[in-house]
Amino acid sequence: MRSSLAVTIGVGATAAVVVAALVQAAGDNPIDAALSVSVPADYQALIEKAGHACPEISPNLLAALLKKESEFDPKARSPVGAQGIAQFMPSTWESHGIDGNGDGKRDVWDPEDAIPSSARYLCTVAKEVKDVPGSQQSNMLAAYNAGSYAVRKAGGVPPIRETQDYVRTITALAKQPTGAGKTATTTQAATAVNAANAMLGTPYSWGGGNASGPSTGICCSPSGRSGQSITGFDCSGLVLYAYAKAGISLPRTAAAQYAASEPLKPGQVRPGDLVFYGSSAAGIHHVGIYVGGGWMIDAPRPGTQVRYSPMDTMPDLFGVARPVPDHSKEI
């Protein structure tokens, strides 16, 4: 994702400065990490990386396991003594915990150590039960929960209700459609950002743009400018097109797009979210696509082109919201 942004944006010195800001912002919450389980932003990159530790696991499987184990609580402690986000027993941590962040310590309470340790331990038990009949994934998960010896002795998932429920729950969570939540997924957001990037330099056209791309517009803007002879986008036309590329159908106007999105708090904002301007929900008059570092891609006004603009480009920032694929809200 970072390299594709850099290649697409490369349109001059000013854009290069923006690229640096985007790469920095994306580092905290990469928008190419789409998981089937809702994962706190602090752990997304850790899970994406650790989830490729061996062929037997995946980021989705690891995320599902951590959700089942602790609900992503790094301070979780079970009644039987399991500790941390991955719920290691002290003896298991002693033999299988690793220094994931290279700080010279193996700390079960530190997700930067516990998450990669969890992935490595899954890989270890997968090898230990690889010859056991049945589903290799189920046997691996059962071994994580009950131990490899119990799986080998039972010839598969042991007849322990807790372990059987454990395997079923994690398997179901890992098989959820990516981004099964109600708002746009990070993959869809990345697709929308890249689609908008590809339109940099396209002329502004009042009423221009649709799901297929740039189009001639209509007459006339509040300043009297017509888009009838210009092939391009207005602000909401660009958003409509970008999210159509991501498989999300949005309404045509900026106000209606806000109504079709979920409002966000400042700490929730990520690249691909929509930035709205106006005095009220019904009075929204402009929209852009947030790309990180306080910047957005937008089609500003007649006489301009699709470009990067700072979020404070207008004084009436109303809010930031994330598109909802199946929307029914009204203003």
Short mmCIF file of C-alpha atoms in Angstrom, two decimals:
data_model
loop_
_atom_site.label_atom_id
_atom_site.label_comp_id
_atom_site.label_asym_id
_atom_site.label_seq_id
_atom_site.Cartn_x
_atom_site.Cartn_y
_atom_site.Cartn_z
CA MET A 1 0.00 0.00 0.00
CA ARG A 2 2.72 2.46 0.90
CA SER A 3 4.63 1.86 -2.33
CA SER A 4 1.47 2.18 -4.44
CA LEU A 5 0.69 5.53 -2.81
CA ALA A 6 4.18 6.78 -3.53
CA VAL A 7 4.04 5.73 -7.18
CA THR A 8 0.60 7.19 -7.79
CA ILE A 9 1.17 10.47 -6.00
CA GLY A 10 4.46 11.28 -7.67
CA VAL A 11 3.39 14.54 -9.32
CA GLY A 12 5.94 17.05 -8.08
CA ALA A 13 7.79 18.38 -5.05
CA THR A 14 4.67 19.39 -3.14
CA ALA A 15 3.17 15.95 -3.60
CA ALA A 16 6.40 14.37 -2.39
CA VAL A 17 6.01 16.20 0.92
CA VAL A 18 2.47 14.89 1.19
CA VAL A 19 3.67 11.35 0.44
CA ALA A 20 5.99 11.48 3.43
CA ALA A 21 3.11 12.53 5.65
CA LEU A 22 0.91 9.74 4.31
CA VAL A 23 3.52 7.06 4.87
CA GLN A 24 4.08 8.30 8.44
CA ALA A 25 0.35 8.30 9.17
CA ALA A 26 -0.22 4.91 7.58
CA GLY A 27 2.47 3.39 9.78
CA ASP A 28 0.25 3.60 12.85
CA ASN A 29 -2.80 2.00 11.30
CA PRO A 30 -2.04 0.48 7.89
CA ILE A 31 -5.05 0.48 5.61
CA ASP A 32 -4.08 -2.68 3.79
CA ALA A 33 -4.70 -4.80 6.90
CA ALA A 34 -8.21 -6.18 6.58
CA LEU A 35 -9.15 -8.71 9.23
CA SER A 36 -12.36 -10.66 9.70
CA VAL A 37 -12.33 -9.81 13.42
CA SER A 38 -12.48 -6.22 14.67
CA VAL A 39 -8.99 -5.62 16.06
CA PRO A 40 -7.82 -2.61 18.11
CA ALA A 41 -5.62 -0.39 15.94
CA ASP A 42 -2.63 -0.85 18.27
CA TYR A 43 -2.48 -4.57 17.46
CA GLN A 44 -3.38 -4.70 13.76
CA ALA A 45 0.18 -4.49 12.43
CA LEU A 46 1.45 -6.98 15.03
CA ILE A 47 -1.24 -9.50 14.08
CA GLU A 48 -0.73 -9.03 10.34
CA LYS A 49 3.00 -9.68 10.69
CA ALA A 50 2.82 -12.53 13.19
CA GLY A 51 -0.04 -14.17 11.31
CA HIS A 52 2.39 -15.23 8.58
CA ALA A 53 4.79 -17.06 10.93
CA CYS A 54 4.06 -20.41 9.25
CA PRO A 55 1.71 -21.79 6.57
CA GLU A 56 -0.62 -23.34 9.16
CA ILE A 57 -1.83 -19.97 10.49
CA SER A 58 -3.11 -16.68 9.10
CA PRO A 59 -3.72 -13.17 10.47
CA ASN A 60 -7.45 -13.91 10.62
CA LEU A 61 -6.89 -17.08 12.62
CA LEU A 62 -4.50 -15.35 15.01
CA ALA A 63 -6.90 -12.43 15.49
CA ALA A 64 -9.76 -14.84 16.21
CA LEU A 65 -7.64 -16.72 18.74
CA LEU A 66 -6.65 -13.54 20.60
CA LYS A 67 -10.25 -12.35 20.67
CA LYS A 68 -11.34 -15.68 22.15
CA GLU A 69 -8.47 -15.79 24.64
CA SER A 70 -8.63 -12.27 26.06
CA GLU A 71 -10.78 -9.91 23.96
CA PHE A 72 -7.42 -8.25 23.16
CA ASP A 73 -6.84 -7.32 26.82
CA PRO A 74 -3.06 -7.32 27.48
CA LYS A 75 -3.72 -7.40 31.24
CA ALA A 76 -6.09 -10.37 31.18
CA ARG A 77 -5.57 -13.03 33.86
CA SER A 78 -7.64 -16.22 34.02
CA PRO A 79 -8.75 -17.99 37.22
CA VAL A 80 -6.27 -20.78 36.48
CA GLY A 81 -3.34 -18.39 36.01
CA ALA A 82 -3.17 -17.81 32.23
CA GLN A 83 -1.67 -14.40 31.51
CA GLY A 84 -1.80 -11.59 29.00
CA ILE A 85 -3.38 -10.99 25.62
CA ALA A 86 -2.56 -14.55 24.45
CA GLN A 87 -3.30 -16.24 27.81
CA PHE A 88 -0.04 -18.12 28.27
CA MET A 89 0.34 -20.29 31.35
CA PRO A 90 3.61 -19.35 33.12
CA SER A 91 5.26 -22.69 32.34
CA THR A 92 4.32 -22.45 28.65
CA TRP A 93 5.57 -18.87 28.48
CA GLU A 94 8.85 -19.90 30.06
CA SER A 95 9.48 -22.43 27.30
CA HIS A 96 7.85 -20.69 24.32
CA GLY A 97 7.77 -16.94 24.98
CA ILE A 98 9.99 -14.83 22.73
CA ASP A 99 11.36 -11.29 22.78
CA GLY A 100 9.22 -10.05 19.90
CA ASN A 101 10.22 -6.39 20.00
CA GLY A 102 13.92 -6.92 20.62
CA ASP A 103 14.09 -4.93 23.86
CA GLY A 104 16.00 -7.67 25.66
CA LYS A 105 13.00 -8.88 27.71
CA ARG A 106 10.38 -11.59 27.27
CA ASP A 107 7.29 -10.03 28.83
CA VAL A 108 4.02 -11.97 28.74
CA TRP A 109 2.14 -8.74 29.52
CA ASP A 110 3.61 -6.93 26.50
CA PRO A 111 1.58 -7.56 23.30
CA GLU A 112 4.71 -6.92 21.22
CA ASP A 113 6.15 -10.07 22.79
CA ALA A 114 2.98 -12.05 23.46
CA ILE A 115 1.39 -11.80 20.00
CA PRO A 116 4.37 -13.11 18.02
CA SER A 117 4.92 -15.71 20.76
CA SER A 118 1.34 -16.86 20.32
CA ALA A 119 1.88 -17.25 16.57
CA ARG A 120 5.14 -19.13 17.08
CA TYR A 121 3.50 -21.43 19.63
CA LEU A 122 0.68 -22.20 17.18
CA CYS A 123 3.31 -23.16 14.62
CA THR A 124 5.04 -25.38 17.18
CA VAL A 125 1.91 -27.29 18.19
CA ALA A 126 0.88 -27.58 14.54
CA LYS A 127 4.07 -29.58 13.92
CA GLU A 128 3.52 -31.64 17.04
CA VAL A 129 0.04 -32.78 15.91
CA LYS A 130 0.56 -32.80 12.14
CA ASP A 131 0.16 -36.59 11.90
CA VAL A 132 -3.02 -36.73 13.99
CA PRO A 133 -6.12 -37.64 11.91
CA GLY A 134 -8.77 -35.04 11.21
CA SER A 135 -8.61 -31.30 10.54
CA GLN A 136 -5.05 -30.02 10.96
CA GLN A 137 -6.33 -26.57 11.93
CA SER A 138 -8.77 -27.94 14.51
CA ASN A 139 -6.07 -30.16 15.98
CA MET A 140 -3.66 -27.22 16.16
CA LEU A 141 -6.20 -25.03 17.98
CA ALA A 142 -7.10 -27.88 20.32
CA ALA A 143 -3.42 -28.35 21.10
CA TYR A 144 -3.05 -24.64 21.89
CA ASN A 145 -5.91 -24.99 24.36
CA ALA A 146 -5.44 -28.45 25.86
CA GLY A 147 -1.89 -29.38 24.91
CA SER A 148 -0.43 -31.50 22.12
CA TYR A 149 -0.38 -34.63 24.25
CA ALA A 150 -4.16 -34.47 24.78
CA VAL A 151 -4.73 -34.18 21.02
CA ARG A 152 -2.40 -37.05 20.17
CA LYS A 153 -3.93 -39.24 22.89
CA ALA A 154 -7.48 -38.55 21.68
CA GLY A 155 -6.55 -38.95 18.01
CA GLY A 156 -7.99 -35.49 17.27
CA VAL A 157 -9.84 -32.81 19.18
CA PRO A 158 -10.20 -34.30 22.67
CA PRO A 159 -13.66 -34.85 24.15
CA ILE A 160 -13.34 -31.84 26.43
CA ARG A 161 -16.26 -29.45 26.13
CA GLU A 162 -14.16 -26.33 26.71
CA THR A 163 -11.68 -27.37 24.02
CA GLN A 164 -14.39 -28.31 21.53
CA ASP A 165 -16.15 -24.95 22.06
CA TYR A 166 -12.79 -23.21 21.78
CA VAL A 167 -12.06 -24.78 18.40
CA ARG A 168 -15.57 -24.09 17.04
CA THR A 169 -15.57 -20.44 18.15
CA ILE A 170 -12.16 -19.55 16.73
CA THR A 171 -12.84 -21.37 13.46
CA ALA A 172 -16.12 -19.50 13.01
CA LEU A 173 -14.55 -16.12 13.81
CA ALA A 174 -11.67 -16.72 11.40
CA LYS A 175 -14.07 -17.67 8.60
CA GLN A 176 -16.19 -14.51 8.85
CA PRO A 177 -16.18 -12.45 5.66
CA THR A 178 -13.39 -9.88 5.81
CA GLY A 179 -14.68 -6.72 7.37
CA ALA A 180 -17.96 -8.30 8.45
CA GLY A 181 -18.75 -5.16 10.43
CA LYS A 182 -21.19 -2.58 9.15
CA THR A 183 -18.71 0.04 7.91
CA ALA A 184 -16.22 -0.01 5.06
CA THR A 185 -13.30 -2.36 5.62
CA THR A 186 -9.67 -1.29 5.52
CA THR A 187 -9.27 -3.05 2.18
CA GLN A 188 -12.22 -1.12 0.75
CA ALA A 189 -10.78 2.10 2.16
CA ALA A 190 -7.42 1.35 0.52
CA THR A 191 -9.13 0.69 -2.81
CA ALA A 192 -11.04 3.97 -2.58
CA VAL A 193 -7.89 5.95 -1.75
CA ASN A 194 -6.00 4.39 -4.66
CA ALA A 195 -8.91 5.08 -7.02
CA ALA A 196 -8.96 8.73 -5.98
CA ASN A 197 -5.15 8.92 -6.28
CA ALA A 198 -5.44 7.78 -9.89
CA MET A 199 -7.68 10.78 -10.62
CA LEU A 200 -5.24 13.45 -9.40
CA GLY A 201 -5.17 16.30 -11.91
CA THR A 202 -8.65 15.55 -13.30
CA PRO A 203 -10.57 18.83 -13.87
CA TYR A 204 -13.33 19.95 -11.55
CA SER A 205 -16.76 19.72 -13.18
CA TRP A 206 -19.91 20.89 -11.36
CA GLY A 207 -22.14 17.80 -11.15
CA GLY A 208 -19.47 15.69 -12.88
CA GLY A 209 -18.44 12.17 -12.06
CA ASN A 210 -20.25 8.89 -11.54
CA ALA A 211 -19.50 5.30 -10.56
CA SER A 212 -17.75 4.75 -13.90
CA GLY A 213 -15.38 7.71 -13.66
CA PRO A 214 -15.18 11.33 -14.86
CA SER A 215 -18.17 12.70 -16.77
CA THR A 216 -19.53 15.99 -18.02
CA GLY A 217 -21.42 17.96 -15.41
CA ILE A 218 -24.44 20.22 -15.25
CA CYS A 219 -25.29 23.90 -14.89
CA CYS A 220 -24.60 25.66 -12.65
CA SER A 221 -22.56 26.20 -9.47
CA PRO A 222 -23.48 28.94 -6.97
CA SER A 223 -20.88 31.10 -8.68
CA GLY A 224 -22.49 30.45 -12.05
CA ARG A 225 -19.90 28.02 -13.39
CA SER A 226 -21.22 25.24 -15.63
CA GLY A 227 -19.80 21.74 -15.84
CA GLN A 228 -21.63 20.90 -19.06
CA SER A 229 -18.52 21.22 -21.22
CA ILE A 230 -16.03 19.81 -18.71
CA THR A 231 -15.29 16.12 -18.17
CA GLY A 232 -14.30 15.62 -14.57
CA PHE A 233 -15.54 15.40 -10.98
CA ASP A 234 -17.14 17.52 -8.37
CA CYS A 235 -16.38 16.68 -4.73
CA SER A 236 -19.12 14.09 -4.18
CA GLY A 237 -18.69 12.67 -7.69
CA LEU A 238 -15.08 11.81 -6.84
CA VAL A 239 -16.15 10.09 -3.61
CA LEU A 240 -18.94 8.23 -5.42
CA TYR A 241 -16.46 6.93 -8.00
CA ALA A 242 -13.72 6.02 -5.51
CA TYR A 243 -16.02 3.95 -3.32
CA ALA A 244 -17.75 2.36 -6.30
CA LYS A 245 -14.31 0.94 -7.15
CA ALA A 246 -14.31 -0.53 -3.63
CA GLY A 247 -17.71 -2.15 -4.16
CA ILE A 248 -19.68 0.36 -2.08
CA SER A 249 -22.53 2.30 -3.67
CA LEU A 250 -22.95 5.80 -2.22
CA PRO A 251 -25.55 8.51 -2.93
CA ARG A 252 -24.66 11.38 -5.27
CA THR A 253 -24.55 14.45 -3.00
CA ALA A 254 -22.19 15.22 -0.12
CA ALA A 255 -25.04 15.59 2.38
CA ALA A 256 -26.54 12.26 1.35
CA GLN A 257 -23.10 10.62 1.57
CA TYR A 258 -22.80 11.82 5.16
CA ALA A 259 -26.20 10.29 5.92
CA ALA A 260 -24.92 7.02 4.41
CA SER A 261 -21.86 6.98 6.70
CA GLU A 262 -21.06 6.35 10.35
CA PRO A 263 -19.75 9.45 12.24
CA LEU A 264 -16.36 8.94 13.91
CA LYS A 265 -14.56 10.28 16.94
CA PRO A 266 -11.10 11.83 16.36
CA GLY A 267 -9.20 8.76 17.60
CA GLN A 268 -11.08 6.49 15.20
CA VAL A 269 -10.19 8.26 11.95
CA ARG A 270 -8.17 6.30 9.38
CA PRO A 271 -7.23 6.78 5.71
CA GLY A 272 -10.24 6.33 3.43
CA ASP A 273 -12.71 8.00 5.78
CA LEU A 274 -14.77 10.90 4.44
CA VAL A 275 -14.25 14.50 5.59
CA PHE A 276 -17.38 16.68 5.51
CA TYR A 277 -17.85 20.46 5.58
CA GLY A 278 -20.99 22.44 6.39
CA SER A 279 -23.00 24.03 9.17
CA SER A 280 -25.22 20.99 9.76
CA ALA A 281 -25.84 17.45 8.47
CA ALA A 282 -28.41 18.80 6.03
CA GLY A 283 -26.19 21.73 5.06
CA ILE A 284 -23.05 19.79 4.10
CA HIS A 285 -21.59 21.29 0.93
CA HIS A 286 -18.18 19.60 0.51
CA VAL A 287 -16.55 16.21 1.02
CA GLY A 288 -13.03 14.83 0.65
CA ILE A 289 -11.28 11.48 1.25
CA TYR A 290 -8.89 11.45 4.19
CA VAL A 291 -5.42 10.09 3.38
CA GLY A 292 -3.49 10.70 6.61
CA GLY A 293 -1.31 13.36 8.16
CA GLY A 294 -4.11 15.95 8.13
CA TRP A 295 -4.55 15.74 4.33
CA MET A 296 -7.35 14.64 2.04
CA ILE A 297 -7.96 14.13 -1.67
CA ASP A 298 -10.77 16.28 -3.01
CA ALA A 299 -12.20 18.07 -6.01
CA PRO A 300 -12.29 21.56 -4.47
CA ARG A 301 -14.22 23.96 -6.74
CA PRO A 302 -14.66 25.16 -10.34
CA GLY A 303 -11.40 26.08 -12.00
CA THR A 304 -9.34 23.57 -9.99
CA GLN A 305 -8.38 19.91 -10.33
CA VAL A 306 -8.54 16.84 -8.10
CA ARG A 307 -5.71 17.40 -5.64
CA TYR A 308 -4.45 17.07 -2.06
CA SER A 309 -5.86 19.62 0.35
CA PRO A 310 -5.24 20.13 4.07
CA MET A 311 -8.24 19.32 6.25
CA ASP A 312 -8.35 22.94 7.42
CA THR A 313 -8.80 24.12 3.84
CA MET A 314 -12.31 25.28 4.82
CA PRO A 315 -13.36 26.79 8.17
CA ASP A 316 -16.57 24.79 8.60
CA LEU A 317 -15.32 21.23 9.09
CA PHE A 318 -18.44 19.36 10.23
CA GLY A 319 -17.03 15.90 10.90
CA VAL A 320 -15.45 12.70 9.61
CA ALA A 321 -17.47 9.56 8.86
CA ARG A 322 -16.96 6.07 7.44
CA PRO A 323 -19.19 4.76 4.60
CA VAL A 324 -21.72 2.09 5.52
CA PRO A 325 -22.21 -0.42 2.67
CA ASP A 326 -25.86 -1.08 3.55
CA HIS A 327 -27.12 2.33 4.51
CA SER A 328 -30.64 3.41 5.43
CA LYS A 329 -30.07 6.59 7.44
CA GLU A 330 -31.73 9.81 6.38
CA ILE A 331 -30.89 13.37 7.29
#
